[in-house]
Coordinates of C-alpha atoms (C1' of nucleotides) in Angstrom, one line a residue:
Chain O
M19 CA 51.5 73.3 129.9
N20 CA 51.2 76.8 128.3
E21 CA 50.2 75.3 124.9
S22 CA 47.9 78.2 124.2
K23 CA 50.2 81.0 125.2
K24 CA 53.3 79.9 123.4
I25 CA 53.5 79.0 119.8
S26 CA 55.1 75.6 119.2
K27 CA 58.6 75.2 118.0
K28 CA 57.2 73.6 114.9
E29 CA 55.3 76.7 114.1
R30 CA 58.2 78.9 115.0
I31 CA 60.2 77.1 112.4
L32 CA 57.5 77.6 109.8
D33 CA 57.2 81.3 110.6
T34 CA 60.9 81.9 110.4
A35 CA 61.3 79.8 107.3
E36 CA 58.5 81.8 105.7
E37 CA 60.2 85.1 106.5
L38 CA 63.7 84.1 105.3
F39 CA 62.5 82.3 102.2
A40 CA 60.5 85.4 101.2
Q41 CA 63.6 87.5 101.6
H42 CA 66.2 85.4 99.9
G43 CA 64.5 82.6 98.1
F44 CA 65.0 78.9 98.5
D45 CA 68.7 78.8 97.8
G46 CA 69.5 81.9 99.7
V47 CA 68.6 80.4 103.1
T48 CA 70.2 77.7 105.1
I49 CA 68.5 75.4 107.6
R50 CA 71.0 76.7 110.2
Q51 CA 69.9 80.2 109.6
I52 CA 66.2 79.2 110.1
A53 CA 67.0 77.2 113.2
G54 CA 69.1 79.9 114.6
Q55 CA 66.6 82.6 114.2
A56 CA 63.8 80.4 115.4
E57 CA 66.0 79.5 118.4
V58 CA 65.7 75.7 117.9
D59 CA 68.2 73.0 117.3
V60 CA 69.3 72.6 113.7
A61 CA 68.1 69.0 113.5
L62 CA 64.6 69.9 114.6
A63 CA 63.6 71.2 111.2
S64 CA 64.5 67.9 109.6
Y65 CA 62.7 66.0 112.3
H66 CA 59.5 67.8 111.7
F67 CA 59.6 68.4 108.0
G68 CA 62.2 66.2 106.4
K69 CA 64.3 67.7 103.7
K70 CA 64.7 71.4 103.1
R71 CA 62.5 71.2 100.0
D72 CA 59.8 69.6 102.1
L73 CA 60.0 72.5 104.6
F74 CA 59.7 74.9 101.7
D75 CA 56.5 73.1 100.4
A76 CA 55.1 73.1 103.9
V77 CA 55.5 76.8 104.2
F78 CA 53.9 77.4 100.8
L79 CA 51.0 75.1 101.5
R80 CA 50.1 76.3 104.9
R81 CA 48.5 79.6 103.8
A82 CA 47.7 78.6 100.2
E83 CA 44.8 76.5 101.5
I84 CA 43.4 79.4 103.7
L85 CA 43.7 81.8 100.8
N86 CA 42.0 79.6 98.4
E87 CA 39.1 79.2 100.8
E88 CA 38.7 82.9 101.4
R89 CA 38.9 83.7 97.7
L90 CA 36.4 81.0 96.8
E91 CA 34.0 82.4 99.4
A92 CA 34.4 85.9 98.0
L93 CA 33.7 84.7 94.5
L94 CA 30.6 82.8 95.5
R95 CA 29.4 85.7 97.6
C96 CA 29.6 88.1 94.7
Q97 CA 28.0 85.6 92.3
A98 CA 25.1 85.1 94.8
T99 CA 24.4 88.8 95.1
S100 CA 24.5 89.5 91.4
G101 CA 21.6 88.3 89.3
S102 CA 21.6 85.7 86.6
A103 CA 23.8 88.0 84.5
G104 CA 26.6 87.2 86.9
P105 CA 29.0 89.7 88.5
T106 CA 30.8 92.5 86.7
V107 CA 34.5 92.4 85.9
E108 CA 35.2 94.8 88.7
Q109 CA 33.3 92.7 91.2
I110 CA 35.3 89.6 90.2
I111 CA 38.6 91.4 90.5
E112 CA 37.5 92.7 93.9
A113 CA 36.7 89.2 95.0
F114 CA 40.2 88.1 93.8
L115 CA 42.1 90.9 95.5
R116 CA 40.3 92.0 98.7
P117 CA 41.0 88.8 100.7
L118 CA 44.7 89.5 100.2
E119 CA 44.4 93.0 101.5
M120 CA 42.5 91.8 104.5
E121 CA 45.2 89.3 105.4
Q122 CA 48.0 91.7 104.8
E123 CA 46.4 94.3 107.0
S124 CA 45.4 91.8 109.6
G125 CA 48.4 92.4 111.8
D126 CA 49.9 89.0 111.4
P127 CA 53.3 89.7 109.8
G128 CA 53.3 86.2 108.5
W129 CA 50.9 87.0 105.7
K130 CA 53.1 89.8 104.4
N131 CA 56.0 87.5 104.4
Y132 CA 54.0 84.7 102.8
L133 CA 52.8 86.9 99.9
A134 CA 56.3 88.2 99.3
L135 CA 57.3 84.5 99.0
V136 CA 54.5 84.0 96.5
A137 CA 56.0 86.9 94.5
Y138 CA 59.3 85.1 94.4
I139 CA 57.7 81.8 93.4
N140 CA 55.4 83.3 90.7
N141 CA 58.3 85.0 88.9
S142 CA 60.6 82.0 89.1
P143 CA 61.1 79.9 86.0
V144 CA 61.7 76.8 88.1
W145 CA 59.0 77.2 90.8
G146 CA 56.4 79.3 89.1
K147 CA 55.0 76.7 86.8
E148 CA 55.1 73.9 89.3
L149 CA 53.8 75.4 92.5
M150 CA 51.5 78.1 91.3
S151 CA 49.8 75.9 88.8
K152 CA 49.3 73.1 91.2
H153 CA 48.1 75.0 94.2
F154 CA 46.4 78.2 92.8
D155 CA 45.3 77.5 89.3
P156 CA 42.3 75.3 90.1
L157 CA 40.8 78.3 91.8
V158 CA 42.1 80.8 89.2
A159 CA 40.2 78.7 86.6
R160 CA 37.0 79.4 88.4
F161 CA 37.7 83.2 88.4
I162 CA 38.5 83.0 84.7
E163 CA 35.2 81.2 84.0
A164 CA 33.4 84.1 85.8
L165 CA 35.4 86.6 83.7
K166 CA 34.5 84.9 80.5
K167 CA 30.8 85.3 81.4
A168 CA 31.3 88.9 82.2
L169 CA 33.1 89.5 78.9
P170 CA 31.1 87.6 76.3
N171 CA 32.9 89.3 73.4
A172 CA 36.3 88.2 74.5
N173 CA 38.2 85.2 73.1
D174 CA 40.0 83.0 75.6
E175 CA 43.5 84.0 74.6
Q176 CA 42.8 87.6 75.5
I177 CA 41.5 86.6 78.9
Y178 CA 44.5 84.5 79.8
W179 CA 46.9 87.2 78.8
C180 CA 45.0 89.8 80.9
Y181 CA 45.1 87.4 83.8
N182 CA 48.9 87.2 83.3
Y183 CA 49.1 91.0 83.6
L184 CA 47.0 91.0 86.7
S185 CA 49.1 88.3 88.3
G186 CA 52.3 90.2 87.5
A187 CA 51.0 93.6 88.8
L188 CA 49.7 91.8 91.9
T189 CA 52.8 89.8 92.8
L190 CA 55.2 92.7 92.3
T191 CA 53.1 94.5 94.9
F192 CA 53.4 91.6 97.2
A193 CA 57.2 91.7 96.9
Q194 CA 57.5 95.0 98.9
T195 CA 60.8 95.8 97.3
G196 CA 60.6 99.4 98.3
R197 CA 61.5 100.5 94.8
I198 CA 58.3 102.6 94.4
D199 CA 59.3 104.5 97.6
K200 CA 62.5 105.5 96.1
L201 CA 61.2 106.2 92.6
S202 CA 58.4 108.4 94.0
K203 CA 60.8 110.1 96.4
G204 CA 58.8 109.0 99.4
L205 CA 55.4 109.7 98.0
C206 CA 54.3 106.1 97.8
H207 CA 55.0 103.2 100.1
S208 CA 55.4 99.5 99.2
I209 CA 53.7 98.5 102.4
D210 CA 50.6 100.6 101.8
F211 CA 48.5 97.8 100.5
K212 CA 45.2 99.6 100.9
T213 CA 46.2 102.2 98.3
A214 CA 47.9 99.6 96.1
Y215 CA 44.6 97.7 95.8
D216 CA 42.4 100.8 95.5
H217 CA 44.3 101.7 92.4
M218 CA 45.0 98.3 91.1
I219 CA 41.3 97.3 90.9
P220 CA 40.2 100.1 88.5
F221 CA 43.5 99.7 86.6
V222 CA 43.1 96.0 85.9
T223 CA 39.3 96.3 85.3
A224 CA 39.9 98.9 82.6
G225 CA 42.6 96.8 81.1
F226 CA 40.3 93.8 80.8
H227 CA 37.5 95.8 79.2
R228 CA 39.8 97.4 76.7
V229 CA 41.6 94.3 75.6
C230 CA 38.4 92.1 75.7
G231 CA 36.5 94.5 73.5
Q232 CA 33.8 95.6 75.9
A233 CA 32.7 99.1 76.8
E234 CA 32.7 99.7 80.5
E235 CA 29.2 100.0 81.8
Chain V
M9 CA 93.6 84.3 65.4
N10 CA 89.9 83.6 65.0
E11 CA 88.9 86.4 67.3
S12 CA 85.9 87.1 65.1
K13 CA 84.6 83.6 64.8
K14 CA 84.8 82.4 68.4
I15 CA 83.5 84.3 71.3
S16 CA 86.0 84.8 74.1
K17 CA 86.0 82.7 77.2
K18 CA 85.2 85.9 79.2
E19 CA 82.0 86.4 77.2
R20 CA 81.1 82.7 77.5
I21 CA 81.3 83.1 81.2
L22 CA 79.0 86.1 81.1
D23 CA 76.5 84.3 78.8
T24 CA 76.4 81.2 80.9
A25 CA 76.1 83.1 84.2
E26 CA 73.3 85.1 82.7
E27 CA 71.4 82.0 81.8
L28 CA 71.9 80.2 85.1
F29 CA 71.3 83.3 87.3
A30 CA 68.1 83.9 85.3
Q31 CA 66.9 80.3 86.1
H32 CA 68.0 80.0 89.7
G33 CA 68.8 83.4 91.1
F34 CA 72.1 84.5 92.7
D35 CA 72.2 81.9 95.4
G36 CA 70.9 79.1 93.3
V37 CA 74.0 79.0 91.1
T38 CA 77.6 78.1 91.9
I39 CA 80.7 79.4 90.3
R40 CA 81.6 75.9 89.5
Q41 CA 78.3 75.3 87.6
I42 CA 78.9 78.4 85.6
A43 CA 82.5 77.4 84.8
G44 CA 81.5 73.8 84.0
Q45 CA 78.8 74.8 81.6
A46 CA 81.0 77.5 80.0
E47 CA 83.8 74.9 79.7
V48 CA 86.4 77.0 81.4
D49 CA 88.3 76.6 84.6
V50 CA 86.7 77.5 87.9
A51 CA 89.2 80.2 88.7
L52 CA 88.8 82.0 85.4
A53 CA 85.6 83.7 86.5
S54 CA 87.3 85.1 89.6
Y55 CA 90.2 86.2 87.4
H56 CA 88.0 88.2 85.1
F57 CA 85.3 89.4 87.4
G58 CA 86.5 89.1 91.0
K59 CA 83.9 88.0 93.5
K60 CA 80.7 86.2 92.6
R61 CA 78.7 89.3 93.4
D62 CA 80.8 91.3 91.0
L63 CA 80.1 88.7 88.2
F64 CA 76.4 89.1 89.0
D65 CA 76.7 92.9 88.6
A66 CA 78.6 92.6 85.4
V67 CA 75.9 90.4 83.9
F68 CA 73.2 92.8 85.0
L69 CA 75.1 95.9 83.7
R70 CA 76.1 94.5 80.3
R71 CA 72.7 94.8 78.7
A72 CA 71.2 97.4 81.0
E73 CA 73.2 100.1 79.2
I74 CA 72.1 98.9 75.8
L75 CA 68.5 98.7 76.8
N76 CA 68.6 102.2 78.4
E77 CA 69.9 103.7 75.2
E78 CA 67.4 102.0 73.0
R79 CA 64.5 103.0 75.2
L80 CA 65.7 106.6 75.4
E81 CA 65.9 106.8 71.6
A82 CA 62.4 105.4 71.3
L83 CA 61.1 108.0 73.7
L84 CA 62.9 110.8 72.0
R85 CA 61.6 109.6 68.6
C86 CA 58.0 109.6 69.7
Q87 CA 58.4 113.0 71.4
A88 CA 59.9 114.4 68.2
T89 CA 57.1 113.2 65.9
S90 CA 54.3 114.4 68.3
G91 CA 53.6 118.1 68.3
S92 CA 53.9 120.4 71.3
A93 CA 51.2 118.5 73.1
G94 CA 53.6 115.6 73.5
P95 CA 53.0 112.0 72.8
T96 CA 49.9 110.1 74.0
V97 CA 50.0 107.5 76.8
E98 CA 49.8 104.7 74.3
Q99 CA 52.8 106.1 72.4
I100 CA 54.8 106.4 75.5
I101 CA 54.0 102.8 76.6
E102 CA 54.9 101.7 73.1
A103 CA 58.3 103.4 73.4
F104 CA 58.8 101.7 76.7
L105 CA 57.9 98.2 75.6
R106 CA 58.8 97.7 71.9
P107 CA 62.6 97.8 72.3
L108 CA 62.2 94.8 74.6
E109 CA 60.2 92.9 72.1
M110 CA 62.8 93.6 69.4
E111 CA 65.6 92.3 71.5
Q112 CA 63.7 89.2 72.7
E113 CA 62.8 88.3 69.1
S114 CA 66.3 89.2 67.8
G115 CA 67.4 85.6 67.8
D116 CA 70.1 86.2 70.5
P117 CA 68.9 83.9 73.3
G118 CA 71.0 86.0 75.7
W119 CA 68.3 88.7 75.7
K120 CA 65.6 86.3 76.8
N121 CA 67.8 85.1 79.6
Y122 CA 68.7 88.6 80.6
L123 CA 65.1 89.7 80.8
A124 CA 64.2 86.7 82.9
L125 CA 67.0 87.7 85.2
V126 CA 65.4 91.2 85.4
A127 CA 62.2 89.6 86.4
Y128 CA 63.9 87.8 89.2
I129 CA 65.7 91.0 90.4
N130 CA 62.7 93.2 90.1
N131 CA 60.6 91.0 92.4
S132 CA 63.4 90.4 94.9
P133 CA 63.2 92.3 98.2
V134 CA 66.9 92.3 98.5
W135 CA 68.0 93.1 94.9
G136 CA 64.9 95.0 93.5
K137 CA 65.4 98.2 95.3
E138 CA 69.1 98.4 94.9
L139 CA 69.7 97.3 91.3
M140 CA 66.6 98.4 89.6
S141 CA 66.6 101.8 91.2
K142 CA 70.2 102.5 90.4
H143 CA 70.3 101.3 86.8
F144 CA 66.8 101.7 85.4
D145 CA 65.0 104.4 87.4
P146 CA 66.9 107.4 85.9
L147 CA 65.4 106.5 82.6
V148 CA 62.0 105.5 84.1
A149 CA 61.8 109.0 85.6
R150 CA 61.9 110.4 82.1
F151 CA 59.1 108.2 80.9
I152 CA 57.1 109.2 84.0
E153 CA 57.6 112.9 83.2
A154 CA 56.2 112.2 79.7
L155 CA 53.3 110.4 81.2
K156 CA 52.5 113.3 83.6
K157 CA 52.3 115.6 80.6
A158 CA 50.0 113.2 78.8
L159 CA 47.8 112.9 81.8
P160 CA 47.5 116.4 83.2
N161 CA 44.6 115.5 85.5
A162 CA 46.5 112.9 87.4
N163 CA 48.3 113.3 90.6
D164 CA 51.8 111.9 91.0
E165 CA 50.8 109.1 93.4
Q166 CA 48.4 107.6 90.8
I167 CA 51.1 107.7 88.1
Y168 CA 53.7 105.9 90.3
W169 CA 51.3 103.1 91.3
C170 CA 50.3 102.6 87.7
Y171 CA 53.9 102.4 86.8
N172 CA 54.3 99.7 89.4
Y173 CA 51.5 97.6 87.8
L174 CA 53.1 98.1 84.4
S175 CA 56.4 97.0 85.8
G176 CA 54.9 93.9 87.4
A177 CA 52.9 92.8 84.4
L178 CA 56.0 93.3 82.2
T179 CA 58.5 91.4 84.4
L180 CA 56.2 88.4 85.0
T181 CA 56.1 88.2 81.2
F182 CA 59.9 88.3 81.1
A183 CA 60.1 85.4 83.5
Q184 CA 58.7 82.9 81.0
T185 CA 57.5 80.6 83.7
G186 CA 55.3 78.6 81.4
R187 CA 52.4 79.0 83.8
I188 CA 50.1 80.6 81.2
D189 CA 50.7 77.7 78.9
K190 CA 49.4 75.3 81.5
L191 CA 46.6 77.5 82.7
S192 CA 45.3 78.1 79.1
K193 CA 45.7 74.4 78.2
G194 CA 48.2 75.2 75.5
L195 CA 46.3 78.2 74.0
C196 CA 48.9 80.8 75.1
H197 CA 52.7 80.5 75.2
S198 CA 55.1 82.3 77.6
I199 CA 57.6 82.7 74.8
D200 CA 55.2 84.4 72.4
F201 CA 56.4 87.9 73.2
K202 CA 54.8 89.5 70.2
T203 CA 51.3 88.6 71.4
A204 CA 52.2 89.4 75.0
Y205 CA 53.1 93.0 74.1
D206 CA 50.3 93.4 71.6
H207 CA 47.8 92.9 74.4
M208 CA 49.9 94.5 77.2
I209 CA 50.0 97.9 75.5
P210 CA 46.2 98.5 75.3
F211 CA 45.8 96.8 78.7
V212 CA 48.2 99.2 80.4
T213 CA 47.1 102.2 78.5
A214 CA 43.5 101.7 79.5
G215 CA 44.6 101.2 83.1
F216 CA 46.5 104.5 83.2
H217 CA 43.6 106.4 81.7
R218 CA 41.1 105.0 84.0
V219 CA 43.1 105.5 87.2
C220 CA 44.5 108.9 86.2
G221 CA 41.0 110.3 85.4
Q222 CA 41.3 110.8 81.7
A223 CA 38.9 109.7 79.0
E224 CA 40.7 107.9 76.2
E225 CA 40.8 109.9 73.1
Chain Q
dG3 C1' 97.8 89.4 79.8
dT4 C1' 95.2 84.8 79.8
dC5 C1' 94.4 80.7 81.7
dT6 C1' 94.8 76.1 84.7
dA7 C1' 95.6 73.1 88.6
dT8 C1' 95.2 72.8 93.2
dA9 C1' 94.6 73.7 97.9
dC10 C1' 92.3 75.9 101.8
dC11 C1' 88.9 76.5 104.9
dG12 C1' 84.3 77.5 106.1
dT13 C1' 79.6 75.8 105.7
dG14 C1' 75.6 72.9 104.7
dA15 C1' 72.5 68.9 104.8
dT16 C1' 71.6 64.9 106.9
dA17 C1' 72.0 60.4 109.4
dG18 C1' 72.4 58.1 113.5
dA19 C1' 73.5 57.9 118.4
dC20 C1' 71.6 59.3 122.6
Chain Z
dG12 C1' 63.1 65.5 120.8
dT13 C1' 68.3 66.7 120.9
dC14 C1' 73.3 66.5 120.0
dT15 C1' 77.1 65.4 117.2
dA16 C1' 79.8 63.5 113.5
dT17 C1' 80.3 63.0 108.8
dC18 C1' 81.2 64.2 104.3
dA19 C1' 80.4 66.8 100.2
dC20 C1' 80.4 71.2 98.3
dG21 C1' 81.2 76.2 97.8
dG22 C1' 83.9 80.6 97.3
dT23 C1' 88.3 82.1 96.8
dA24 C1' 93.5 82.6 96.9
dT25 C1' 97.8 81.2 95.1
dA26 C1' 101.4 79.4 92.2
dG27 C1' 102.8 78.9 88.0
dA28 C1' 102.1 77.5 82.8
dC29 C1' 101.4 79.3 78.1

DNA sequence: GTCTATACCGTGATAGAC
DNA sequence: GTCTATCACGGTATAGAC
């Protein structure tokens, strides 16, 4: 029937799970809450996804693949336009961050929820190592290779730590906690991703250059 | 009796709760797990602390107060030694970070657990705004005032966003997820806080200067 | 005042019938 | 695909021991 107009129940479960897991983490959400908010029967989630943990993985994977593709494209694009010297640090950071901004500003609220979930996972001692390493680090390794080329004086240890700072700055922004709104007395807004990235890119670029012993061109 | 030799059951509950909350978050831990690992009766936690949420708050508060004092002292100290021009950005960042390193390297594993818990809270949409704002932001506001003085060309919005990046970089380091160990193939270690701060300070300092339109001296 | 044993009652995940 | 039953577990209150 109206398969194009209505989103399927299966997808509604994913969307709702994404939203709730992002807010409260894996343990803070029950299957019943998800089913209730998605207006489906409790058992339907198990029917489609199996155990709660499998649903969690499905939520995480759905957009990880899309994001990896978009970021890879962005990296290849900036490598293609730069000469044999390769892209600058700033261009690489741009390629890493701008796909996120595009999705967050796309109007699909699912992306904001998803990236808040990534914030939760990235900072979790139990999930961070496992999920982030498995699903994002193969691509991150390509970005790091590009950074090494752009920073020939750096040693590897410096690059990895700088990536850690970038990752932390980025995911706290994902989390949309509203803390900056309060701290700045309403001057800044957690949901203002455009501004967040506009400042983050020069911030991180300068940090890489300083730590990795390279004057900015 | 041996009140000096043995730590009290009450403190054992706090220590264990700290460890488990840091690993799994508020919802990922049960009172029974805490009691079991602390080797006390289930009901003792409620007796001393009331509801689960109150125990969580007690864990959070215990070291927040100590940390605030130490950081304030460090700020005042660097303000006292600098002239009327006030401390540099790098000195302010040092004052903000070094007390953390001292506690993490102090040998008391409780501090490592506590700061991993702060990572969890800071990145949580439900706890971040409430707990961090209430208990840390009064002091953070003093650091930001000092930064404004050190960066007279900056506007407030830039400073707040830069603080956000600092906070994210810092708390991801707290989280000790072990992701960097894997990504760097064993070159870097999550628990190597000395190195983490040694690189973080110049990284963040350069970021502030770049975004806030100030050449580094 | 500190602590333990136990009981209560709601809720959760999941399997199996339909 | 849906409904329901099961059974374990969780937070918390209470009674009373030391």
